Amino acid sequence: MVPPRIFIYSGSCASTSFPHQQAQYCEEDRSLIPKRQMSNLRIRFHVLLLFSSFVILTTSQHDPLKSKQKHVAMFVFGDSLFDPGNNDFLNISVTQGKANFPPYGETFFRYPTGRFCDGRIIPDFTASFTGLPLWRPYLDPANHNLVVGANFASGGACVLVENNPYTLNLQIQLGFFKEVVNLLTQQLGDTDTKKLLREAIYISSLGGVDYMTFATSSSNVTESEMQEYVDIVIGNITEAMKEIYELGGRKFAFQSVGPLGCLPLIRARYNSSGKCVEFLQILATMHNNALAKAAEKLEIKLSGFKYLIFDFFTSLMDRTNNPTKYGFKVGDNACCGGGAYHAGACGWLTEEYELCSDPNEFVFWDADHPTEHCYSQLAQLLWNGTENVTWPLNMKQLYELDIDTELSSQDIDLIAVGK
C-alpha cells in the first residue's frame, strides 16, 4: 500500500473554524491566480480559443474525447459525490467529512486525494470528455488555472446552512464562485470573462445530505411536511442558480438526488431485512420531480437559460438492483467497510473493515459512494445518454451548444412573431 499523502494546510487558515472565513483571511495562503501567471492569463485565454477553432477530431459515441473540441470552462457545485478534496483544507475532523487516508484513491491515483471514492468521480470524467484536466480542490493553495473553471464541492455540503455547519454549504460555494468571477474579470477583462461564463457549464449535485439530515431528525412526518421541506431546499437551489445566471451563467447541468434509501449505509442503519428505506426514497423522488419543474420554469423565465437533468437516481438504482447487467457482481454491499453491508468505516483508524479484492466488481465503494467503475458508467450516460436518463439535453449537447448563436436565433424568432 502506498503511504497516504496527507494534505496539511500550513497557512494561517489551519486554525480557522468557519469555512467561509478562509476566503476572507487567507489570501496570503491561497493564490487562486499565481502572480507569475496573471499577466499571461488573457493571452492564454485567447490562445485557447484560437487553438480550439483549428482542432477537429473524429466524433465517436464510444470515445467522448474523439469529438470536436472547444474550450468550455466548468464550475462544479455539490457534496461528497463531486468533492475532489476540498474538505482536506478545512479545520474539521475525519468524522466530520474527510477521505484523505487509505484505501481511498487506490484504484486510479494510488494515494488518497480527498475524493470519497477509490478513484475518479463524475466531474473528473466530464472534465476529461471536454478536454479539461482532472479537478483539483478550489481550496488547494497550489496554483490554479481558473480559465478552465473550478470545483467548489465539499463532502457533507448542504443546501440549507443549518444542516451542516462544518463544510462548504451552497452559499459558501456560491461566494467562492463570485470570488472567481472577480478574479477573472480583473485578468481577462469584462468582455472575455462574460464570454467564458456564458459558454461555461455549471454542474451541481445538491440536496442529498439535506434529506439524510431531515430523515435523521424527523419521525412520523406527513407527506405535506415532506413536500414543504423539499420546496425549501428547491427554493434555495433555484435562488443560487439565479445568482449564477445574473453573473453570466447560461448552461446548467443538474444531477438528481440518488436512491438514498438504498445506500448500504441506510440499509444497515434502518432496515435489517435489507430492503430500501421507503421514506428516503420518497423524499428523493419528491426532490427530483420538484427540481425538474423548477429548471423548466427557469428556462421559460430566463432568456438563454439552458439545462439538463441527469437521472442519477434511476441510473444508480438500476445498477444496485441489477449489478450483473452492467458488469458488476455486487450491488448492495460496499467494497470497503465493516459490518452489515460493509456500511461501517472504510479505513482511517479502524482495523475492523474489509476491502474487496476488485472494486470494479462493486457498485458501491463505501457506505454511501459508488466506485470509480460505477462513476465511469454514470458519467458516460450524463455525457451522451438518451432522453430516458438525461433530458432535455445530454452534457455533450449542452457543451456543444453555442449560446450566442442560440440567443441570436431567439431574437430573430421574436422579430418574426412581432411582424
PDB file of C-alpha atoms in Angstrom, residues 125-387:
ATOM      1  CA  PHE A 125     -14.780  12.143 -16.245  1.00  0.00           C
ATOM      2  CA  THR A 126     -16.843  15.024 -17.615  1.00  0.00           C
ATOM      3  CA  ALA A 127     -13.762  17.236 -17.459  1.00  0.00           C
ATOM      4  CA  SER A 128     -11.809  14.649 -19.453  1.00  0.00           C
ATOM      5  CA  PHE A 129     -14.604  14.397 -22.012  1.00  0.00           C
ATOM      6  CA  THR A 130     -14.297  18.133 -22.666  1.00  0.00           C
ATOM      7  CA  GLY A 131     -10.511  18.247 -22.693  1.00  0.00           C
ATOM      8  CA  LEU A 132     -10.129  19.756 -19.221  1.00  0.00           C
ATOM      9  CA  PRO A 133      -7.698  18.439 -16.575  1.00  0.00           C
ATOM     10  CA  LEU A 134      -8.791  16.378 -13.581  1.00  0.00           C
ATOM     11  CA  TRP A 135     -10.113  18.572 -10.809  1.00  0.00           C
ATOM     12  CA  ARG A 136      -8.018  19.987  -8.021  1.00  0.00           C
ATOM     13  CA  PRO A 137      -9.784  21.309  -4.911  1.00  0.00           C
ATOM     14  CA  TYR A 138     -10.581  25.002  -5.085  1.00  0.00           C
ATOM     15  CA  LEU A 139      -9.190  25.379  -1.557  1.00  0.00           C
ATOM     16  CA  ASP A 140      -5.861  23.840  -2.555  1.00  0.00           C
ATOM     17  CA  PRO A 141      -3.315  26.652  -2.065  1.00  0.00           C
ATOM     18  CA  ALA A 142      -1.338  25.411  -5.074  1.00  0.00           C
ATOM     19  CA  ASN A 143      -1.549  27.182  -8.403  1.00  0.00           C
ATOM     20  CA  HIS A 144      -4.889  27.273 -10.215  1.00  0.00           C
ATOM     21  CA  ASN A 145      -5.788  27.982 -13.814  1.00  0.00           C
ATOM     22  CA  LEU A 146      -9.256  29.439 -13.396  1.00  0.00           C
ATOM     23  CA  VAL A 147      -9.751  29.710 -17.156  1.00  0.00           C
ATOM     24  CA  VAL A 148     -10.754  26.020 -17.063  1.00  0.00           C
ATOM     25  CA  GLY A 149     -13.175  26.579 -14.169  1.00  0.00           C
ATOM     26  CA  ALA A 150     -13.175  25.472 -10.540  1.00  0.00           C
ATOM     27  CA  ASN A 151     -14.581  22.756  -8.291  1.00  0.00           C
ATOM     28  CA  PHE A 152     -16.137  24.057  -5.053  1.00  0.00           C
ATOM     29  CA  ALA A 153     -17.868  20.813  -3.969  1.00  0.00           C
ATOM     30  CA  SER A 154     -17.491  19.712  -0.364  1.00  0.00           C
ATOM     31  CA  GLY A 155     -18.280  16.412   1.322  1.00  0.00           C
ATOM     32  CA  GLY A 156     -21.302  16.823   3.581  1.00  0.00           C
ATOM     33  CA  ALA A 157     -22.310  20.093   1.929  1.00  0.00           C
ATOM     34  CA  CYS A 158     -25.932  21.059   2.380  1.00  0.00           C
ATOM     35  CA  VAL A 159     -28.273  23.422   0.615  1.00  0.00           C
ATOM     36  CA  LEU A 160     -29.643  24.626   3.946  1.00  0.00           C
ATOM     37  CA  VAL A 161     -26.900  26.202   6.042  1.00  0.00           C
ATOM     38  CA  GLU A 162     -28.158  24.879   9.379  1.00  0.00           C
ATOM     39  CA  ASN A 163     -27.941  21.217   8.325  1.00  0.00           C
ATOM     40  CA  ASN A 164     -24.137  21.042   8.451  1.00  0.00           C
ATOM     41  CA  PRO A 165     -22.083  23.976   9.741  1.00  0.00           C
ATOM     42  CA  TYR A 166     -18.755  22.207   9.247  1.00  0.00           C
ATOM     43  CA  THR A 167     -18.340  22.031   5.469  1.00  0.00           C
ATOM     44  CA  LEU A 168     -18.883  24.280   2.461  1.00  0.00           C
ATOM     45  CA  ASN A 169     -22.622  24.749   2.113  1.00  0.00           C
ATOM     46  CA  LEU A 170     -24.170  26.047  -1.101  1.00  0.00           C
ATOM     47  CA  GLN A 171     -23.954  29.689  -0.040  1.00  0.00           C
ATOM     48  CA  ILE A 172     -20.236  29.409   0.713  1.00  0.00           C
ATOM     49  CA  GLN A 173     -19.641  27.691  -2.624  1.00  0.00           C
ATOM     50  CA  LEU A 174     -21.586  30.452  -4.346  1.00  0.00           C
ATOM     51  CA  GLY A 175     -19.414  33.004  -2.567  1.00  0.00           C
ATOM     52  CA  PHE A 176     -16.284  31.290  -3.890  1.00  0.00           C
ATOM     53  CA  PHE A 177     -17.719  31.401  -7.403  1.00  0.00           C
ATOM     54  CA  LYS A 178     -18.277  35.152  -7.096  1.00  0.00           C
ATOM     55  CA  GLU A 179     -14.670  35.450  -5.973  1.00  0.00           C
ATOM     56  CA  VAL A 180     -13.565  33.624  -9.123  1.00  0.00           C
ATOM     57  CA  VAL A 181     -15.683  35.886 -11.327  1.00  0.00           C
ATOM     58  CA  ASN A 182     -13.987  38.941  -9.834  1.00  0.00           C
ATOM     59  CA  LEU A 183     -10.526  37.448 -10.338  1.00  0.00           C
ATOM     60  CA  LEU A 184     -11.249  36.507 -13.935  1.00  0.00           C
ATOM     61  CA  THR A 185     -12.647  39.960 -14.656  1.00  0.00           C
ATOM     62  CA  GLN A 186      -9.514  41.584 -13.285  1.00  0.00           C
ATOM     63  CA  GLN A 187      -7.299  39.477 -15.527  1.00  0.00           C
ATOM     64  CA  LEU A 188      -9.299  38.795 -18.685  1.00  0.00           C
ATOM     65  CA  GLY A 189     -11.345  41.946 -18.780  1.00  0.00           C
ATOM     66  CA  ASP A 190     -15.108  42.236 -18.741  1.00  0.00           C
ATOM     67  CA  THR A 191     -15.798  41.102 -22.322  1.00  0.00           C
ATOM     68  CA  ASP A 192     -13.734  37.906 -22.284  1.00  0.00           C
ATOM     69  CA  THR A 193     -14.941  36.982 -18.797  1.00  0.00           C
ATOM     70  CA  LYS A 194     -18.572  37.335 -19.843  1.00  0.00           C
ATOM     71  CA  LYS A 195     -17.939  35.111 -22.854  1.00  0.00           C
ATOM     72  CA  LEU A 196     -16.206  32.489 -20.714  1.00  0.00           C
ATOM     73  CA  LEU A 197     -19.040  32.497 -18.164  1.00  0.00           C
ATOM     74  CA  ARG A 198     -21.702  32.422 -20.874  1.00  0.00           C
ATOM     75  CA  GLU A 199     -20.244  29.320 -22.519  1.00  0.00           C
ATOM     76  CA  ALA A 200     -19.265  27.555 -19.271  1.00  0.00           C
ATOM     77  CA  ILE A 201     -21.165  24.614 -17.789  1.00  0.00           C
ATOM     78  CA  TYR A 202     -22.382  24.789 -14.181  1.00  0.00           C
ATOM     79  CA  ILE A 203     -22.801  21.265 -12.850  1.00  0.00           C
ATOM     80  CA  SER A 204     -24.283  20.515  -9.438  1.00  0.00           C
ATOM     81  CA  SER A 205     -25.124  17.638  -7.127  1.00  0.00           C
ATOM     82  CA  LEU A 206     -27.104  19.047  -4.215  1.00  0.00           C
ATOM     83  CA  GLY A 207     -29.735  18.058  -1.680  1.00  0.00           C
ATOM     84  CA  GLY A 208     -28.824  14.525  -0.649  1.00  0.00           C
ATOM     85  CA  VAL A 209     -27.270  15.495   2.677  1.00  0.00           C
ATOM     86  CA  ASP A 210     -30.224  17.747   3.488  1.00  0.00           C
ATOM     87  CA  TYR A 211     -32.644  14.839   3.149  1.00  0.00           C
ATOM     88  CA  MET A 212     -30.418  12.469   5.113  1.00  0.00           C
ATOM     89  CA  THR A 213     -30.343  15.076   7.887  1.00  0.00           C
ATOM     90  CA  PHE A 214     -34.101  15.534   7.693  1.00  0.00           C
ATOM     91  CA  ALA A 215     -34.660  11.777   7.951  1.00  0.00           C
ATOM     92  CA  THR A 216     -32.399  11.523  10.993  1.00  0.00           C
ATOM     93  CA  SER A 217     -34.043  14.388  12.854  1.00  0.00           C
ATOM     94  CA  SER A 218     -37.665  13.742  11.891  1.00  0.00           C
ATOM     95  CA  SER A 219     -40.146  10.986  12.600  1.00  0.00           C
ATOM     96  CA  ASN A 220     -43.754  10.352  11.642  1.00  0.00           C
ATOM     97  CA  VAL A 221     -43.798  13.291   9.254  1.00  0.00           C
ATOM     98  CA  THR A 222     -46.717  13.769   6.911  1.00  0.00           C
ATOM     99  CA  GLU A 223     -46.466  13.953   3.148  1.00  0.00           C
ATOM    100  CA  SER A 224     -47.292  17.655   3.266  1.00  0.00           C
ATOM    101  CA  GLU A 225     -44.430  18.249   5.718  1.00  0.00           C
ATOM    102  CA  MET A 226     -42.084  16.362   3.425  1.00  0.00           C
ATOM    103  CA  GLN A 227     -43.211  18.436   0.460  1.00  0.00           C
ATOM    104  CA  GLU A 228     -42.771  21.637   2.440  1.00  0.00           C
ATOM    105  CA  TYR A 229     -39.189  20.677   3.241  1.00  0.00           C
ATOM    106  CA  VAL A 230     -38.482  19.758  -0.390  1.00  0.00           C
ATOM    107  CA  ASP A 231     -39.867  23.108  -1.515  1.00  0.00           C
ATOM    108  CA  ILE A 232     -37.496  24.921   0.849  1.00  0.00           C
ATOM    109  CA  VAL A 233     -34.483  23.002  -0.484  1.00  0.00           C
ATOM    110  CA  ILE A 234     -35.504  23.529  -4.114  1.00  0.00           C
ATOM    111  CA  GLY A 235     -36.214  27.197  -3.447  1.00  0.00           C
ATOM    112  CA  ASN A 236     -32.683  27.711  -2.164  1.00  0.00           C
ATOM    113  CA  ILE A 237     -31.159  25.871  -5.128  1.00  0.00           C
ATOM    114  CA  THR A 238     -33.255  27.936  -7.519  1.00  0.00           C
ATOM    115  CA  GLU A 239     -32.143  31.213  -5.962  1.00  0.00           C
ATOM    116  CA  ALA A 240     -28.497  30.148  -6.178  1.00  0.00           C
ATOM    117  CA  MET A 241     -28.873  29.279  -9.858  1.00  0.00           C
ATOM    118  CA  LYS A 242     -30.497  32.651 -10.485  1.00  0.00           C
ATOM    119  CA  GLU A 243     -27.473  34.343  -8.932  1.00  0.00           C
ATOM    120  CA  ILE A 244     -25.152  32.365 -11.200  1.00  0.00           C
ATOM    121  CA  TYR A 245     -27.328  33.373 -14.146  1.00  0.00           C
ATOM    122  CA  GLU A 246     -27.116  37.043 -13.161  1.00  0.00           C
ATOM    123  CA  LEU A 247     -23.329  36.701 -13.102  1.00  0.00           C
ATOM    124  CA  GLY A 248     -23.369  35.348 -16.648  1.00  0.00           C
ATOM    125  CA  GLY A 249     -24.076  31.602 -16.403  1.00  0.00           C
ATOM    126  CA  ARG A 250     -26.335  30.073 -19.052  1.00  0.00           C
ATOM    127  CA  LYS A 251     -25.651  26.309 -19.194  1.00  0.00           C
ATOM    128  CA  PHE A 252     -26.702  24.287 -16.150  1.00  0.00           C
ATOM    129  CA  ALA A 253     -26.313  20.543 -15.539  1.00  0.00           C
ATOM    130  CA  PHE A 254     -28.346  19.243 -12.593  1.00  0.00           C
ATOM    131  CA  GLN A 255     -27.691  15.797 -11.154  1.00  0.00           C
ATOM    132  CA  SER A 256     -30.728  14.407  -9.384  1.00  0.00           C
ATOM    133  CA  VAL A 257     -30.543  13.112  -5.826  1.00  0.00           C
ATOM    134  CA  GLY A 258     -29.685   9.416  -5.786  1.00  0.00           C
ATOM    135  CA  PRO A 259     -31.602   6.467  -4.290  1.00  0.00           C
ATOM    136  CA  LEU A 260     -30.856   7.460  -0.699  1.00  0.00           C
ATOM    137  CA  GLY A 261     -32.971   4.711   0.810  1.00  0.00           C
ATOM    138  CA  CYS A 262     -30.929   2.006  -0.926  1.00  0.00           C
ATOM    139  CA  LEU A 263     -27.443   3.062   0.128  1.00  0.00           C
ATOM    140  CA  PRO A 264     -25.539   0.410   2.127  1.00  0.00           C
ATOM    141  CA  LEU A 265     -25.375   2.912   4.993  1.00  0.00           C
ATOM    142  CA  ILE A 266     -29.151   3.266   5.110  1.00  0.00           C
ATOM    143  CA  ARG A 267     -29.899  -0.416   4.579  1.00  0.00           C
ATOM    144  CA  ALA A 268     -27.713  -1.257   7.582  1.00  0.00           C
ATOM    145  CA  ARG A 269     -28.945   1.569   9.786  1.00  0.00           C
ATOM    146  CA  TYR A 270     -32.689   1.388   9.254  1.00  0.00           C
ATOM    147  CA  ASN A 271     -33.650  -1.961   7.835  1.00  0.00           C
ATOM    148  CA  SER A 272     -32.139  -5.273   8.890  1.00  0.00           C
ATOM    149  CA  SER A 273     -34.071  -7.095   6.174  1.00  0.00           C
ATOM    150  CA  GLY A 274     -32.012  -5.299   3.553  1.00  0.00           C
ATOM    151  CA  LYS A 275     -34.853  -3.584   1.768  1.00  0.00           C
ATOM    152  CA  CYS A 276     -34.609   0.040   0.749  1.00  0.00           C
ATOM    153  CA  VAL A 277     -35.980   2.590   3.202  1.00  0.00           C
ATOM    154  CA  GLU A 278     -39.139   3.884   1.572  1.00  0.00           C
ATOM    155  CA  PHE A 279     -39.254   7.198   3.438  1.00  0.00           C
ATOM    156  CA  LEU A 280     -35.942   8.348   1.961  1.00  0.00           C
ATOM    157  CA  GLN A 281     -36.797   7.003  -1.466  1.00  0.00           C
ATOM    158  CA  ILE A 282     -39.976   9.087  -1.450  1.00  0.00           C
ATOM    159  CA  LEU A 283     -38.095  12.194  -0.321  1.00  0.00           C
ATOM    160  CA  ALA A 284     -35.528  11.773  -3.088  1.00  0.00           C
ATOM    161  CA  THR A 285     -38.243  11.276  -5.693  1.00  0.00           C
ATOM    162  CA  MET A 286     -40.144  14.334  -4.499  1.00  0.00           C
ATOM    163  CA  HIS A 287     -36.957  16.382  -4.739  1.00  0.00           C
ATOM    164  CA  ASN A 288     -36.161  15.153  -8.233  1.00  0.00           C
ATOM    165  CA  ASN A 289     -39.652  15.908  -9.517  1.00  0.00           C
ATOM    166  CA  ALA A 290     -39.536  19.385  -7.999  1.00  0.00           C
ATOM    167  CA  LEU A 291     -36.048  20.001  -9.413  1.00  0.00           C
ATOM    168  CA  ALA A 292     -37.210  19.165 -12.938  1.00  0.00           C
ATOM    169  CA  LYS A 293     -40.173  21.537 -12.633  1.00  0.00           C
ATOM    170  CA  ALA A 294     -38.008  24.311 -11.201  1.00  0.00           C
ATOM    171  CA  ALA A 295     -35.464  24.002 -14.022  1.00  0.00           C
ATOM    172  CA  GLU A 296     -38.220  24.094 -16.624  1.00  0.00           C
ATOM    173  CA  LYS A 297     -39.613  27.281 -15.078  1.00  0.00           C
ATOM    174  CA  LEU A 298     -36.167  28.888 -15.081  1.00  0.00           C
ATOM    175  CA  GLU A 299     -35.767  28.131 -18.787  1.00  0.00           C
ATOM    176  CA  ILE A 300     -39.080  29.832 -19.507  1.00  0.00           C
ATOM    177  CA  LYS A 301     -38.349  32.828 -17.313  1.00  0.00           C
ATOM    178  CA  LEU A 302     -34.657  33.468 -18.017  1.00  0.00           C
ATOM    179  CA  SER A 303     -33.548  34.262 -21.566  1.00  0.00           C
ATOM    180  CA  GLY A 304     -30.813  31.925 -22.776  1.00  0.00           C
ATOM    181  CA  PHE A 305     -31.070  29.595 -19.762  1.00  0.00           C
ATOM    182  CA  LYS A 306     -30.316  26.027 -20.879  1.00  0.00           C
ATOM    183  CA  TYR A 307     -30.218  22.952 -18.693  1.00  0.00           C
ATOM    184  CA  LEU A 308     -30.137  19.209 -18.371  1.00  0.00           C
ATOM    185  CA  ILE A 309     -31.366  16.876 -15.656  1.00  0.00           C
ATOM    186  CA  PHE A 310     -29.299  13.723 -15.176  1.00  0.00           C
ATOM    187  CA  ASP A 311     -31.355  10.911 -13.649  1.00  0.00           C
ATOM    188  CA  PHE A 312     -28.736   9.780 -11.159  1.00  0.00           C
ATOM    189  CA  PHE A 313     -31.493   8.185  -9.055  1.00  0.00           C
ATOM    190  CA  THR A 314     -32.664   5.671 -11.658  1.00  0.00           C
ATOM    191  CA  SER A 315     -29.222   5.067 -13.150  1.00  0.00           C
ATOM    192  CA  LEU A 316     -27.666   4.124  -9.807  1.00  0.00           C
ATOM    193  CA  MET A 317     -30.776   2.277  -8.618  1.00  0.00           C
ATOM    194  CA  ASP A 318     -30.762   0.089 -11.719  1.00  0.00           C
ATOM    195  CA  ARG A 319     -27.152  -0.915 -11.085  1.00  0.00           C
ATOM    196  CA  THR A 320     -27.893  -1.592  -7.440  1.00  0.00           C
ATOM    197  CA  ASN A 321     -30.804  -3.887  -8.320  1.00  0.00           C
ATOM    198  CA  ASN A 322     -29.242  -5.493 -11.411  1.00  0.00           C
ATOM    199  CA  PRO A 323     -25.465  -5.446 -10.928  1.00  0.00           C
ATOM    200  CA  THR A 324     -24.624  -8.262 -13.349  1.00  0.00           C
ATOM    201  CA  LYS A 325     -26.467  -6.476 -16.157  1.00  0.00           C
ATOM    202  CA  TYR A 326     -23.780  -3.783 -16.014  1.00  0.00           C
ATOM    203  CA  GLY A 327     -20.741  -5.958 -15.367  1.00  0.00           C
ATOM    204  CA  PHE A 328     -20.764  -5.847 -11.555  1.00  0.00           C
ATOM    205  CA  LYS A 329     -21.023  -8.753  -9.142  1.00  0.00           C
ATOM    206  CA  VAL A 330     -22.273  -6.947  -6.031  1.00  0.00           C
ATOM    207  CA  GLY A 331     -24.887  -4.205  -5.907  1.00  0.00           C
ATOM    208  CA  ASP A 332     -25.880  -3.895  -2.252  1.00  0.00           C
ATOM    209  CA  ASN A 333     -22.681  -4.331  -0.204  1.00  0.00           C
ATOM    210  CA  ALA A 334     -19.847  -1.807  -0.261  1.00  0.00           C
ATOM    211  CA  CYS A 335     -16.356  -2.798  -1.378  1.00  0.00           C
ATOM    212  CA  CYS A 336     -14.758  -1.187   1.673  1.00  0.00           C
ATOM    213  CA  GLY A 337     -16.145  -1.150   5.203  1.00  0.00           C
ATOM    214  CA  GLY A 338     -17.183  -3.313   8.101  1.00  0.00           C
ATOM    215  CA  GLY A 339     -20.312  -4.890   9.477  1.00  0.00           C
ATOM    216  CA  ALA A 340     -23.608  -5.381   7.680  1.00  0.00           C
ATOM    217  CA  TYR A 341     -23.399  -4.364   4.013  1.00  0.00           C
ATOM    218  CA  HIS A 342     -19.865  -3.171   4.768  1.00  0.00           C
ATOM    219  CA  ALA A 343     -21.539   0.036   5.858  1.00  0.00           C
ATOM    220  CA  GLY A 344     -19.049   0.717   8.642  1.00  0.00           C
ATOM    221  CA  ALA A 345     -15.984   2.926   8.385  1.00  0.00           C
ATOM    222  CA  CYS A 346     -13.632   2.366   5.461  1.00  0.00           C
ATOM    223  CA  GLY A 347     -10.005   2.733   6.514  1.00  0.00           C
ATOM    224  CA  TRP A 348      -8.963   5.571   8.832  1.00  0.00           C
ATOM    225  CA  LEU A 349      -8.285   4.454  12.433  1.00  0.00           C
ATOM    226  CA  THR A 350     -10.406   1.351  12.470  1.00  0.00           C
ATOM    227  CA  GLU A 351      -8.980  -2.119  11.942  1.00  0.00           C
ATOM    228  CA  GLU A 352     -12.407  -3.677  11.638  1.00  0.00           C
ATOM    229  CA  TYR A 353     -13.010  -3.162   7.966  1.00  0.00           C
ATOM    230  CA  GLU A 354     -12.701  -5.349   4.929  1.00  0.00           C
ATOM    231  CA  LEU A 355     -11.506  -4.345   1.498  1.00  0.00           C
ATOM    232  CA  CYS A 356     -12.674  -6.229  -1.571  1.00  0.00           C
ATOM    233  CA  SER A 357     -10.056  -7.582  -3.968  1.00  0.00           C
ATOM    234  CA  ASP A 358     -11.532  -5.847  -7.027  1.00  0.00           C
ATOM    235  CA  PRO A 359     -13.546  -2.602  -6.670  1.00  0.00           C
ATOM    236  CA  ASN A 360     -14.616  -2.921 -10.316  1.00  0.00           C
ATOM    237  CA  GLU A 361     -16.943  -5.739  -9.248  1.00  0.00           C
ATOM    238  CA  PHE A 362     -18.836  -3.482  -6.834  1.00  0.00           C
ATOM    239  CA  VAL A 363     -21.372  -0.721  -7.433  1.00  0.00           C
ATOM    240  CA  PHE A 364     -20.510   0.924  -4.104  1.00  0.00           C
ATOM    241  CA  TRP A 365     -17.042   1.775  -2.857  1.00  0.00           C
ATOM    242  CA  ASP A 366     -18.027   2.646   0.713  1.00  0.00           C
ATOM    243  CA  ALA A 367     -21.255   3.043   2.664  1.00  0.00           C
ATOM    244  CA  ASP A 368     -22.673   5.833   0.512  1.00  0.00           C
ATOM    245  CA  HIS A 369     -20.445   6.428  -2.516  1.00  0.00           C
ATOM    246  CA  PRO A 370     -20.105   4.494  -5.795  1.00  0.00           C
ATOM    247  CA  THR A 371     -16.853   3.048  -7.122  1.00  0.00           C
ATOM    248  CA  GLU A 372     -14.851   4.687  -9.884  1.00  0.00           C
ATOM    249  CA  HIS A 373     -16.045   1.964 -12.253  1.00  0.00           C
ATOM    250  CA  CYS A 374     -19.662   2.796 -11.482  1.00  0.00           C
ATOM    251  CA  TYR A 375     -18.977   6.529 -11.783  1.00  0.00           C
ATOM    252  CA  SER A 376     -17.393   5.980 -15.195  1.00  0.00           C
ATOM    253  CA  GLN A 377     -20.592   4.358 -16.466  1.00  0.00           C
ATOM    254  CA  LEU A 378     -22.774   7.081 -14.977  1.00  0.00           C
ATOM    255  CA  ALA A 379     -20.573   9.828 -16.404  1.00  0.00           C
ATOM    256  CA  GLN A 380     -20.889   8.270 -19.847  1.00  0.00           C
ATOM    257  CA  LEU A 381     -24.681   8.382 -19.510  1.00  0.00           C
ATOM    258  CA  LEU A 382     -24.531  12.008 -18.423  1.00  0.00           C
ATOM    259  CA  TRP A 383     -22.277  12.852 -21.357  1.00  0.00           C
ATOM    260  CA  ASN A 384     -24.105  11.243 -24.274  1.00  0.00           C
ATOM    261  CA  GLY A 385     -27.069   9.385 -22.799  1.00  0.00           C
ATOM    262  CA  THR A 386     -30.517   9.315 -24.351  1.00  0.00           C
ATOM    263  CA  GLU A 387     -33.553  11.219 -23.080  1.00  0.00           C
TER     264      GLU A 387
END
